[in-house]
XYZ file of N, CA, C and O in Angstrom:
828
model
N 52.188 227.780 27.267
C 53.227 226.831 27.651
C 52.828 225.385 27.327
O 53.420 224.448 27.804
N 51.749 225.180 26.572
C 51.199 223.840 26.387
C 52.158 222.903 25.672
O 52.001 221.702 25.727
N 53.173 223.465 25.010
C 54.106 222.573 24.312
C 54.825 221.646 25.274
O 55.340 220.616 24.896
N 54.861 222.018 26.571
C 55.538 221.151 27.534
C 54.708 219.917 27.861
O 55.220 218.922 28.292
N 53.387 220.011 27.682
C 52.545 218.855 27.984
C 52.635 217.840 26.879
O 52.936 216.683 27.105
N 52.335 218.260 25.685
C 52.531 217.427 24.520
C 51.449 216.407 24.292
O 51.139 216.084 23.169
N 50.818 215.899 25.377
C 49.910 214.778 25.185
C 48.480 215.085 25.600
O 47.659 214.181 25.659
N 48.174 216.330 25.909
C 46.810 216.666 26.276
C 46.496 216.374 27.737
O 45.696 217.061 28.344
N 47.124 215.325 28.290
C 46.874 214.982 29.691
C 47.297 216.112 30.614
O 46.785 216.245 31.717
N 48.241 216.912 30.146
C 48.740 218.027 30.957
C 47.612 218.972 31.338
O 47.659 219.617 32.383
N 46.598 219.078 30.484
C 45.488 219.998 30.769
C 44.802 219.645 32.092
O 44.308 220.526 32.781
N 44.764 218.348 32.423
C 44.148 217.940 33.687
C 44.881 218.516 34.881
O 44.311 218.639 35.960
N 46.174 218.814 34.715
C 46.992 219.287 35.827
C 47.109 220.806 35.854
O 47.792 221.355 36.695
N 46.443 221.467 34.929
C 46.469 222.932 34.929
C 45.401 223.479 35.869
O 44.357 222.871 36.054
N 45.710 224.616 36.463
C 44.746 225.299 37.330
C 44.317 226.558 36.580
O 45.041 227.558 36.582
N 43.169 226.519 35.887
C 42.808 227.652 35.040
C 42.443 228.910 35.826
O 42.658 230.028 35.377
N 41.877 228.718 37.025
C 41.477 229.872 37.834
C 41.413 229.439 39.293
O 41.021 228.318 39.592
N 41.832 230.316 40.184
C 41.748 230.038 41.617
C 41.780 231.368 42.357
O 42.599 232.234 42.051
N 40.895 231.525 43.327
C 40.812 232.778 44.087
C 40.948 232.523 45.590
O 40.560 233.358 46.395
N 41.511 231.360 45.960
C 41.505 230.976 47.381
C 42.376 231.843 48.273
O 42.094 231.997 49.453
N 43.499 232.343 47.736
C 44.458 233.085 48.567
C 44.470 234.550 48.131
O 45.129 234.903 47.154
N 43.760 235.422 48.854
C 43.599 236.815 48.420
C 44.920 237.537 48.150
O 45.053 238.239 47.148
N 45.925 237.354 49.023
C 47.197 238.067 48.825
C 47.926 237.570 47.584
O 48.567 238.342 46.871
N 47.835 236.267 47.310
C 48.507 235.721 46.137
C 47.781 236.143 44.858
O 48.413 236.435 43.842
N 46.465 236.166 44.916
C 45.685 236.623 43.755
C 46.069 238.061 43.420
O 46.234 238.432 42.256
N 46.268 238.869 44.470
C 46.601 240.280 44.255
C 48.016 240.458 43.711
O 48.286 241.398 42.958
N 48.928 239.559 44.069
C 50.331 239.775 43.688
C 50.731 239.051 42.400
O 51.753 239.365 41.808
N 49.917 238.090 41.960
C 50.298 237.316 40.766
C 49.864 238.040 39.497
O 48.925 238.846 39.511
N 50.549 237.736 38.388
C 50.012 238.154 37.097
C 49.420 236.947 36.375
O 48.658 237.091 35.435
N 49.776 235.744 36.852
C 49.208 234.518 36.281
C 49.429 233.371 37.258
O 50.214 233.475 38.186
N 48.743 232.265 37.007
C 48.973 231.025 37.739
C 50.095 230.279 37.021
O 50.082 230.150 35.800
N 51.096 229.831 37.774
C 52.253 229.139 37.183
C 52.123 227.643 37.473
O 52.331 227.190 38.601
N 51.765 226.888 36.445
C 51.599 225.444 36.594
C 52.929 224.732 36.408
O 53.900 225.303 35.897
N 52.957 223.461 36.785
C 54.133 222.634 36.569
C 54.371 222.403 35.083
O 53.436 222.486 34.278
N 55.624 222.135 34.731
C 55.977 221.836 33.335
C 56.774 220.546 33.267
O 57.420 220.146 34.232
N 56.730 219.919 32.095
C 57.455 218.671 31.893
C 56.494 217.529 31.630
O 55.280 217.685 31.751
N 57.020 216.376 31.263
C 56.179 215.227 30.927
C 55.277 214.816 32.087
O 55.688 214.870 33.248
N 54.056 214.399 31.776
C 53.120 213.973 32.824
C 53.394 212.533 33.268
O 52.699 212.005 34.123
N 54.405 211.891 32.650
C 54.800 210.553 33.105
C 56.270 210.539 33.540
O 56.913 209.498 33.547
N 56.785 211.727 33.884
C 58.200 211.827 34.273
C 58.474 210.994 35.527
O 57.656 210.949 36.450
N 59.631 210.327 35.562
C 60.025 209.550 36.733
C 60.649 210.415 37.816
O 60.814 209.977 38.952
N 61.000 211.642 37.449
C 61.684 212.544 38.377
C 60.896 213.846 38.474
O 60.675 214.520 37.475
N 60.446 214.161 39.687
C 59.642 215.367 39.933
C 60.381 216.279 40.902
O 60.750 215.868 42.001
N 60.605 217.511 40.474
C 61.203 218.536 41.335
C 60.098 219.438 41.871
O 59.253 219.907 41.103
N 60.125 219.683 43.185
C 59.111 220.528 43.807
C 59.791 221.710 44.492
O 60.586 221.537 45.421
N 59.493 222.909 44.015
C 59.995 224.132 44.625
C 58.952 224.749 45.540
O 57.907 224.153 45.822
N 59.238 225.958 45.964
C 58.380 226.643 46.931
C 57.221 227.348 46.243
O 56.051 227.066 46.489
N 57.555 228.282 45.341
C 56.536 229.051 44.634
C 57.203 229.917 43.587
O 58.428 230.072 43.591
N 56.426 230.490 42.685
C 57.005 231.314 41.629
C 57.607 232.609 42.173
O 57.084 233.187 43.129
N 58.721 233.031 41.565
C 59.269 234.360 41.819
C 58.857 235.302 40.709
O 57.968 234.991 39.905
N 59.517 236.446 40.625
C 59.131 237.463 39.653
C 59.260 236.969 38.211
O 58.361 237.157 37.391
N 60.385 236.328 37.887
C 60.602 235.860 36.509
C 59.619 234.756 36.157
O 59.081 234.706 35.042
N 59.366 233.852 37.111
C 58.421 232.756 36.882
C 57.016 233.299 36.665
O 56.275 232.816 35.791
N 56.638 234.305 37.451
C 55.324 234.926 37.321
C 55.185 235.594 35.946
O 54.137 235.555 35.314
N 56.284 236.168 35.497
C 56.290 236.868 34.205
C 56.211 235.876 33.038
O 55.465 236.073 32.078
N 56.980 234.778 33.135
C 57.080 233.847 32.010
C 56.126 232.662 32.106
O 55.938 231.927 31.133
N 55.546 232.437 33.287
C 54.566 231.368 33.422
C 55.137 229.976 33.505
O 54.474 229.002 33.157
N 56.386 229.867 33.978
C 57.025 228.554 34.084
C 57.886 228.526 35.336
O 58.553 229.514 35.650
N 57.915 227.386 36.070
C 58.733 227.329 37.291
C 60.236 227.329 36.984
O 60.666 226.786 35.963
N 60.988 227.936 37.875
C 62.463 227.890 37.827
C 63.022 228.341 36.473
O 63.724 227.603 35.799
N 62.706 229.578 36.102
C 63.274 230.144 34.877
C 64.148 231.360 35.153
O 64.727 231.928 34.242
N 64.280 231.751 36.416
C 65.151 232.866 36.769
C 66.579 232.392 36.989
O 67.006 231.363 36.458
N 67.325 233.121 37.807
C 68.730 232.765 38.054
C 68.859 231.394 38.698
O 69.747 230.614 38.373
N 67.951 231.085 39.634
C 68.017 229.763 40.265
C 67.685 228.674 39.250
O 68.202 227.550 39.336
N 66.845 228.987 38.274
C 66.546 228.041 37.209
C 67.760 227.751 36.344
O 67.956 226.615 35.885
N 68.601 228.769 36.144
C 69.846 228.564 35.388
C 70.752 227.568 36.113
O 71.393 226.713 35.485
N 70.819 227.696 37.444
C 71.645 226.774 38.236
C 71.076 225.355 38.150
O 71.820 224.378 37.963
N 69.753 225.241 38.261
C 69.118 223.925 38.169
C 69.373 223.308 36.794
O 69.724 222.123 36.693
N 69.224 224.094 35.745
C 69.468 223.589 34.384
C 70.906 223.085 34.232
O 71.162 222.044 33.623
N 71.835 223.844 34.808
C 73.250 223.464 34.718
C 73.507 222.144 35.455
O 74.217 221.259 34.958
N 72.897 222.016 36.635
C 73.073 220.792 37.417
C 72.428 219.601 36.704
O 72.971 218.490 36.719
N 71.281 219.825 36.069
C 70.632 218.753 35.301
C 71.521 218.307 34.152
O 71.728 217.108 33.943
N 72.076 219.276 33.422
C 72.971 218.941 32.299
C 74.177 218.147 32.789
O 74.599 217.179 32.162
N 74.714 218.564 33.911
C 75.883 217.891 34.472
C 75.570 216.445 34.837
O 76.448 215.586 34.812
N 74.309 216.190 35.184
C 73.881 214.837 35.568
C 73.385 214.045 34.361
O 72.860 212.942 34.516
N 73.541 214.614 33.156
C 73.106 213.919 31.958
C 71.616 214.022 31.690
O 71.029 213.190 30.999
N 70.988 215.054 32.261
C 69.547 215.243 32.095
C 69.261 216.526 31.331
O 70.052 217.472 31.360
N 68.119 216.566 30.685
C 67.607 217.803 30.101
C 66.352 218.193 30.873
O 65.691 217.340 31.479
N 66.014 219.476 30.859
C 64.798 219.932 31.535
C 63.579 219.174 31.014
O 62.647 218.881 31.757
N 63.600 218.833 29.724
C 62.466 218.135 29.110
C 62.290 216.716 29.644
O 61.245 216.093 29.421
N 63.298 216.184 30.359
C 63.221 214.819 30.898
C 62.472 214.766 32.226
O 62.126 213.682 32.700
N 62.307 215.916 32.874
C 61.808 215.928 34.248
C 60.572 216.823 34.355
O 60.292 217.634 33.472
N 59.850 216.655 35.436
C 58.710 217.527 35.742
C 59.142 218.490 36.847
O 59.795 218.081 37.822
N 58.795 219.747 36.694
C 59.147 220.765 37.685
C 57.882 221.499 38.094
O 57.126 221.983 37.233
N 57.631 221.576 39.389
C 56.426 222.229 39.880
C 56.738 222.950 41.187
O 57.883 222.957 41.646
N 55.717 223.546 41.794
C 55.891 224.278 43.044
C 54.787 223.938 44.041
O 53.708 223.472 43.647
N 55.047 224.212 45.313
C 54.039 224.002 46.357
C 52.848 224.937 46.183
O 51.704 224.557 46.405
N 53.124 226.192 45.832
C 52.051 227.130 45.493
C 52.288 227.631 44.069
O 53.429 227.751 43.626
N 51.206 227.896 43.367
C 51.296 228.210 41.940
C 51.208 229.696 41.636
O 51.244 230.087 40.471
N 51.097 230.504 42.688
C 51.013 231.953 42.488
C 52.122 232.634 43.285
O 52.453 232.204 44.391
N 52.648 233.715 42.725
C 53.780 234.397 43.363
C 53.365 235.104 44.651
O 52.481 235.969 44.635
N 54.004 234.768 45.782
C 53.746 235.518 47.019
C 54.300 236.942 46.897
O 55.320 237.155 46.239
N 53.632 237.927 47.518
C 54.116 239.303 47.441
C 55.539 239.431 47.994
O 55.867 238.814 49.013
N 56.369 240.193 47.296
C 57.762 240.427 47.697
C 58.548 239.128 47.874
O 59.509 239.081 48.649
N 58.120 238.083 47.181
C 58.798 236.782 47.250
C 58.893 236.223 48.669
O 59.820 235.482 48.988
N 57.946 236.596 49.529
C 57.939 236.025 50.891
C 57.599 234.533 50.802
O 57.105 234.041 49.796
N 57.874 233.805 51.915
C 57.478 232.399 51.974
C 55.954 232.298 51.964
O 55.270 233.145 52.556
N 55.416 231.266 51.316
C 53.966 231.067 51.405
C 53.563 230.721 52.834
O 54.320 230.081 53.567
N 52.377 231.171 53.240
C 51.878 230.872 54.584
C 51.379 229.431 54.633
O 51.155 228.788 53.600
N 51.176 228.928 55.850
C 50.650 227.566 56.017
C 49.296 227.428 55.332
O 48.994 226.404 54.702
N 48.483 228.470 55.427
C 47.151 228.428 54.800
C 47.275 228.388 53.268
O 46.560 227.632 52.602
N 48.191 229.186 52.728
C 48.392 229.185 51.272
C 48.898 227.829 50.781
O 48.445 227.309 49.761
N 49.840 227.241 51.535
C 50.346 225.912 51.187
C 49.214 224.896 51.219
O 49.096 224.044 50.327
N 48.374 224.990 52.238
C 47.254 224.061 52.377
C 46.241 224.239 51.244
O 45.736 223.260 50.691
N 45.967 225.494 50.889
C 45.009 225.770 49.811
C 45.454 225.168 48.485
O 44.630 224.776 47.660
N 46.756 225.100 48.247
C 47.290 224.644 46.965
C 47.655 223.154 46.992
O 48.026 222.594 45.960
N 47.549 222.514 48.151
C 48.046 221.145 48.305
C 47.318 220.154 47.398
O 47.909 219.207 46.888
N 46.020 220.370 47.188
C 45.264 219.456 46.340
C 45.816 219.403 44.925
O 45.850 218.336 44.296
N 46.252 220.546 44.418
C 46.825 220.597 43.068
C 48.138 219.816 43.011
O 48.406 219.082 42.055
N 48.967 219.978 44.054
C 50.251 219.279 44.100
C 50.032 217.766 44.233
O 50.679 216.976 43.549
N 49.095 217.375 45.105
C 48.818 215.945 45.276
C 48.304 215.320 43.980
O 48.657 214.186 43.646
N 47.463 216.060 43.254
C 46.942 215.544 41.974
C 48.084 215.331 40.983
O 48.100 214.349 40.232
N 49.060 216.242 41.009
C 50.208 216.144 40.110
C 51.076 214.931 40.483
O 51.500 214.155 39.619
N 51.322 214.747 41.787
C 52.115 213.603 42.260
C 51.404 212.302 41.915
O 52.014 211.342 41.439
N 50.098 212.285 42.133
C 49.317 211.076 41.857
C 49.375 210.723 40.370
O 49.560 209.564 40.003
N 49.224 211.715 39.508
C 49.246 211.472 38.065
C 50.610 210.983 37.604
O 50.738 210.031 36.843
N 51.667 211.645 38.072
C 53.014 211.272 37.633
C 53.444 209.923 38.197
O 54.088 209.155 37.511
N 53.103 209.675 39.464
C 53.611 208.511 40.184
C 55.119 208.387 39.972
O 55.621 207.362 39.493
N 55.876 209.449 40.319
C 57.307 209.479 39.985
C 58.117 208.469 40.789
O 57.725 208.075 41.892
N 59.245 208.046 40.218
C 60.156 207.159 40.939
C 60.813 207.902 42.096
O 61.176 207.300 43.112
N 60.964 209.232 41.941
C 61.635 210.044 42.956
C 61.102 211.470 42.911
O 60.886 212.031 41.834
N 60.895 212.034 44.107
C 60.528 213.447 44.235
C 61.711 214.163 44.871
O 62.258 213.694 45.873
N 62.130 215.279 44.283
C 63.219 216.086 44.858
C 62.626 217.393 45.356
O 62.017 218.139 44.580
N 62.801 217.670 46.649
C 62.335 218.935 47.202
C 63.467 219.950 47.131
O 64.573 219.690 47.607
N 63.198 221.081 46.518
C 64.218 222.115 46.333
C 64.033 223.211 47.384
O 63.298 224.171 47.192
N 64.666 223.017 48.531
C 64.624 224.031 49.575
C 63.857 223.604 50.811
O 63.229 222.542 50.866
N 63.918 224.452 51.812
C 63.339 224.168 53.129
C 61.818 224.083 53.085
O 61.218 223.160 53.659
N 61.171 225.036 52.413
C 59.697 225.092 52.431
C 59.064 223.829 51.837
O 58.230 223.195 52.496
N 59.443 223.415 50.623
C 58.829 222.188 50.102
C 59.214 220.941 50.896
O 58.403 220.013 51.032
N 60.427 220.915 51.451
C 60.842 219.765 52.264
C 59.949 219.636 53.493
O 59.433 218.553 53.807
N 59.748 220.757 54.200
C 58.927 220.719 55.411
C 57.460 220.473 55.069
O 56.745 219.781 55.792
N 57.013 221.027 53.940
C 55.611 220.874 53.544
C 55.292 219.415 53.221
O 54.277 218.877 53.662
N 56.161 218.759 52.458
C 55.878 217.383 52.050
C 56.135 216.376 53.175
O 55.448 215.370 53.265
N 57.123 216.648 54.008
C 57.420 215.714 55.095
C 56.601 216.005 56.349
O 56.556 215.199 57.278
N 55.996 217.196 56.396
C 55.161 217.610 57.528
C 55.941 217.596 58.840
O 55.478 217.116 59.875
N 57.171 218.104 58.765
C 57.999 218.247 59.972
C 59.074 219.283 59.680
O 59.303 219.647 58.523
N 59.738 219.754 60.712
C 60.803 220.726 60.481
C 62.022 220.010 59.892
O 62.286 218.855 60.206
N 62.720 220.714 59.007
C 63.880 220.152 58.316
C 65.013 221.178 58.338
O 64.809 222.326 57.939
N 66.183 220.776 58.819
C 67.377 221.627 58.710
C 67.990 221.312 57.344
O 68.820 220.414 57.209
N 67.565 222.048 56.325
C 67.802 221.620 54.948
C 69.283 221.594 54.575
O 69.719 220.729 53.808
N 70.088 222.493 55.118
C 71.502 222.504 54.735
C 72.187 221.200 55.134
O 72.936 220.617 54.356
N 71.883 220.717 56.342
C 72.505 219.464 56.784
C 71.769 218.241 56.239
O 72.368 217.175 56.059
N 70.464 218.371 55.934
C 69.677 217.221 55.463
C 69.778 217.028 53.952
O 69.370 215.987 53.431
N 70.319 218.017 53.247
C 70.383 217.938 51.787
C 71.143 216.679 51.364
O 72.224 216.388 51.871
N 70.555 215.932 50.444
C 71.140 214.672 50.002
C 70.511 213.458 50.658
O 70.717 212.324 50.215
N 69.727 213.681 51.729
C 69.042 212.574 52.399
C 67.862 212.081 51.569
O 67.155 212.871 50.942
N 67.653 210.766 51.588
C 66.478 210.174 50.951
C 65.570 209.638 52.044
O 66.016 208.897 52.918
N 64.298 210.040 52.010
C 63.339 209.597 53.018
C 62.092 209.078 52.319
O 61.830 209.424 51.167
N 61.346 208.237 53.021
C 60.050 207.777 52.517
C 58.968 208.628 53.156
O 59.001 208.879 54.364
N 58.025 209.069 52.339
C 56.918 209.869 52.861
C 55.633 209.406 52.184
O 55.640 209.027 51.009
N 54.548 209.440 52.940
C 53.251 209.068 52.351
C 52.662 210.315 51.697
O 52.300 211.268 52.363
N 52.614 210.296 50.365
C 52.152 211.455 49.602
C 51.163 211.006 48.538
O 51.398 210.013 47.848
N 50.067 211.729 48.421
C 49.044 211.430 47.419
C 48.671 209.946 47.454
O 48.581 209.283 46.425
N 48.495 209.422 48.665
C 47.959 208.082 48.833
C 48.929 206.932 48.699
O 48.514 205.773 48.645
N 50.230 207.224 48.611
C 51.203 206.134 48.468
C 52.507 206.519 49.154
O 52.785 207.697 49.389
N 53.314 205.514 49.473
C 54.639 205.771 50.028
C 55.585 206.108 48.878
O 55.651 205.375 47.891
N 56.285 207.217 49.007
C 57.136 207.685 47.907
C 58.514 208.075 48.436
O 58.650 208.545 49.559
N 59.517 207.904 47.567
C 60.874 208.302 47.923
C 61.063 209.786 47.656
O 60.739 210.284 46.572
N 61.601 210.476 48.647
C 61.827 211.919 48.540
C 63.301 212.197 48.812
O 63.850 211.756 49.832
N 63.948 212.892 47.902
C 65.337 213.316 48.062
C 65.340 214.792 48.421
O 64.775 215.617 47.685
N 65.925 215.124 49.560
C 65.944 216.517 50.024
C 67.129 217.251 49.408
O 68.226 216.708 49.294
N 66.897 218.483 49.010
C 67.968 219.305 48.424
C 67.818 220.748 48.869
O 66.705 221.226 49.100
N 68.952 221.445 48.953
C 68.884 222.897 49.138
C 68.270 223.506 47.884
O 68.234 222.887 46.820
N 67.792 224.714 48.000
C 67.277 225.452 46.846
C 68.454 225.868 45.970
O 69.517 226.239 46.494
N 68.311 225.789 44.639
C 69.442 226.197 43.789
C 69.908 227.629 44.049
O 71.080 227.941 43.858
N 69.002 228.503 44.516
C 69.401 229.881 44.817
C 70.438 229.934 45.933
O 71.242 230.865 45.998
N 70.437 228.919 46.802
C 71.413 228.897 47.902
C 72.837 228.894 47.361
O 73.751 229.429 47.985
N 73.026 228.299 46.179
C 74.372 228.239 45.596
C 74.818 229.604 45.076
O 76.007 229.841 44.895
N 73.845 230.484 44.828
C 74.180 231.840 44.366
C 74.638 232.708 45.534
O 75.479 233.587 45.377
N 74.071 232.447 46.712
C 74.425 233.244 47.894
C 75.627 232.655 48.616
O 76.341 233.363 49.323
N 75.821 231.354 48.462
C 76.890 230.670 49.191
C 77.522 229.647 48.250
O 77.025 228.533 48.083
N 78.632 230.036 47.634
C 79.273 229.182 46.630
C 79.685 227.824 47.191
O 79.799 226.847 46.453
N 79.897 227.758 48.502
C 80.333 226.496 49.103
C 79.244 225.422 49.020
O 79.510 224.244 49.201
N 77.992 225.829 48.753
C 76.896 224.854 48.660
C 76.759 224.276 47.250
O 75.982 223.351 47.024
N 77.535 224.820 46.313
C 77.357 224.440 44.917
C 77.694 222.962 44.660
O 76.926 222.249 44.014
N 78.838 222.512 45.148
C 79.232 221.115 44.942
C 78.158 220.157 45.453
O 77.788 219.200 44.774
N 77.681 220.422 46.662
C 76.678 219.554 47.272
C 75.388 219.525 46.471
O 74.773 218.465 46.306
N 74.982 220.691 45.955
C 73.757 220.749 45.160
C 73.904 219.928 43.886
O 73.030 219.131 43.529
N 75.039 220.098 43.200
C 75.277 219.351 41.964
C 75.330 217.839 42.236
O 74.820 217.037 41.451
N 75.926 217.463 43.360
C 75.986 216.044 43.720
C 74.597 215.487 44.011
O 74.279 214.343 43.656
N 73.750 216.302 44.658
C 72.389 215.859 44.962
C 71.586 215.644 43.675
O 70.857 214.657 43.545
N 71.738 216.545 42.706
C 71.011 216.390 41.438
C 71.535 215.178 40.672
O 70.770 214.430 40.055
N 72.859 214.938 40.733
C 73.419 213.737 40.106
C 72.853 212.481 40.769
O 72.540 211.486 40.094
N 72.691 212.537 42.081
C 72.121 211.395 42.807
C 70.655 211.199 42.416
O 70.169 210.057 42.312
N 69.940 212.292 42.194
C 68.537 212.203 41.768
C 68.426 211.474 40.439
O 67.555 210.614 40.252
N 69.333 211.796 39.504
C 69.327 211.132 38.196
C 69.571 209.640 38.360
O 68.913 208.800 37.741
N 70.504 209.319 39.252
C 70.866 207.916 39.479
C 69.726 207.139 40.144
O 69.334 206.059 39.677
N 69.141 207.716 41.193
C 68.092 207.030 41.941
C 66.820 206.841 41.126
O 66.103 205.857 41.294
N 66.532 207.798 40.251
C 65.293 207.737 39.475
C 65.453 206.921 38.196
O 64.475 206.605 37.520
N 66.720 206.612 37.844
C 66.965 205.868 36.625
C 66.799 206.692 35.368
O 66.593 206.163 34.279
N 66.878 208.019 35.506
C 66.721 208.909 34.368
C 68.088 209.468 33.982
O 68.919 209.735 34.846
N 68.334 209.673 32.703
C 69.562 210.348 32.282
C 70.666 209.387 31.898
O 70.477 208.174 31.845
N 71.828 209.956 31.620
C 72.968 209.166 31.150
C 73.718 208.606 32.348
O 74.514 209.287 32.964
N 73.451 207.353 32.648
C 74.204 206.726 33.733
C 75.150 205.708 33.124
O 75.129 205.440 31.948
N 75.968 205.127 33.932
C 76.905 204.134 33.419
C 78.185 204.173 34.203
O 78.273 204.809 35.243
N 79.191 203.502 33.687
C 80.442 203.360 34.430
C 81.103 204.702 34.743
O 81.786 204.852 35.729
N 80.894 205.672 33.859
C 81.584 206.953 34.088
C 80.863 207.837 35.099
O 81.313 208.926 35.390
N 79.702 207.368 35.593
C 78.994 208.142 36.621
C 78.404 209.429 36.089
O 78.196 210.376 36.819
N 78.085 209.488 34.804
C 77.457 210.672 34.240
C 78.378 211.866 34.333
O 79.565 211.780 34.022
N 77.842 212.986 34.806
C 78.628 214.212 34.840
C 79.371 214.424 36.133
O 79.990 215.456 36.326
N 79.316 213.457 37.021
C 79.860 213.686 38.363
C 81.358 214.002 38.329
O 81.842 214.784 39.125
N 82.081 213.425 37.374
C 83.522 213.644 37.337
C 83.873 215.081 36.991
O 84.981 215.522 37.220
N 82.887 215.825 36.479
C 83.156 217.212 36.087
C 82.836 218.199 37.199
O 82.942 219.397 37.024
N 82.450 217.694 38.368
C 81.974 218.594 39.424
C 83.011 219.618 39.855
O 82.671 220.693 40.279
N 84.296 219.271 39.735
C 85.307 220.204 40.232
C 85.830 221.168 39.190
O 86.784 221.883 39.455
N 85.192 221.195 38.020
C 85.799 221.943 36.911
C 85.427 223.423 36.808
O 85.876 224.092 35.896
N 84.559 223.903 37.698
C 84.167 225.311 37.537
C 84.974 226.202 38.479
O 85.549 225.725 39.437
């Protein structure tokens, strides 16, 4: 997957080997590192790899990745414009949530990635990454779209909370809100096609 790094610096953010979480080591076929530019202004943080991600070695490439890609396009962004990573880099068995210990074991890798990117905006995709980065409980459905400041990797950073794109597959009523949140991410981070027409926002009702 090195073509996503492009500049060699990406190698610093790769985790070539890790045996800290026995259950994750047993269930993974590979370590799934973040992808996208190492100087991206917009960083998306998910929970952890699923089956397709584990198979292909890239975050958000399954059905939820299709939804994220569509929302990015609608906001005038391409996947290549943003960095996408996860709280844990190995697939939990049966796609269960990562445990607190697993999240803690992988936190150093995530902090190193945040520190290197120094993004203008971090978007948490779902309840687990929102609670992990903010270190508090989050009612993600009602909090989605909120922007908060959090001290991460040694600095105060803006975090935009979002539902997980998979939520739109189970509950179509969440789709509009998710697309609006991604459009807001493009606007807040200064990435993508912005301007008087508001990017892709006017097309939100067309599906």
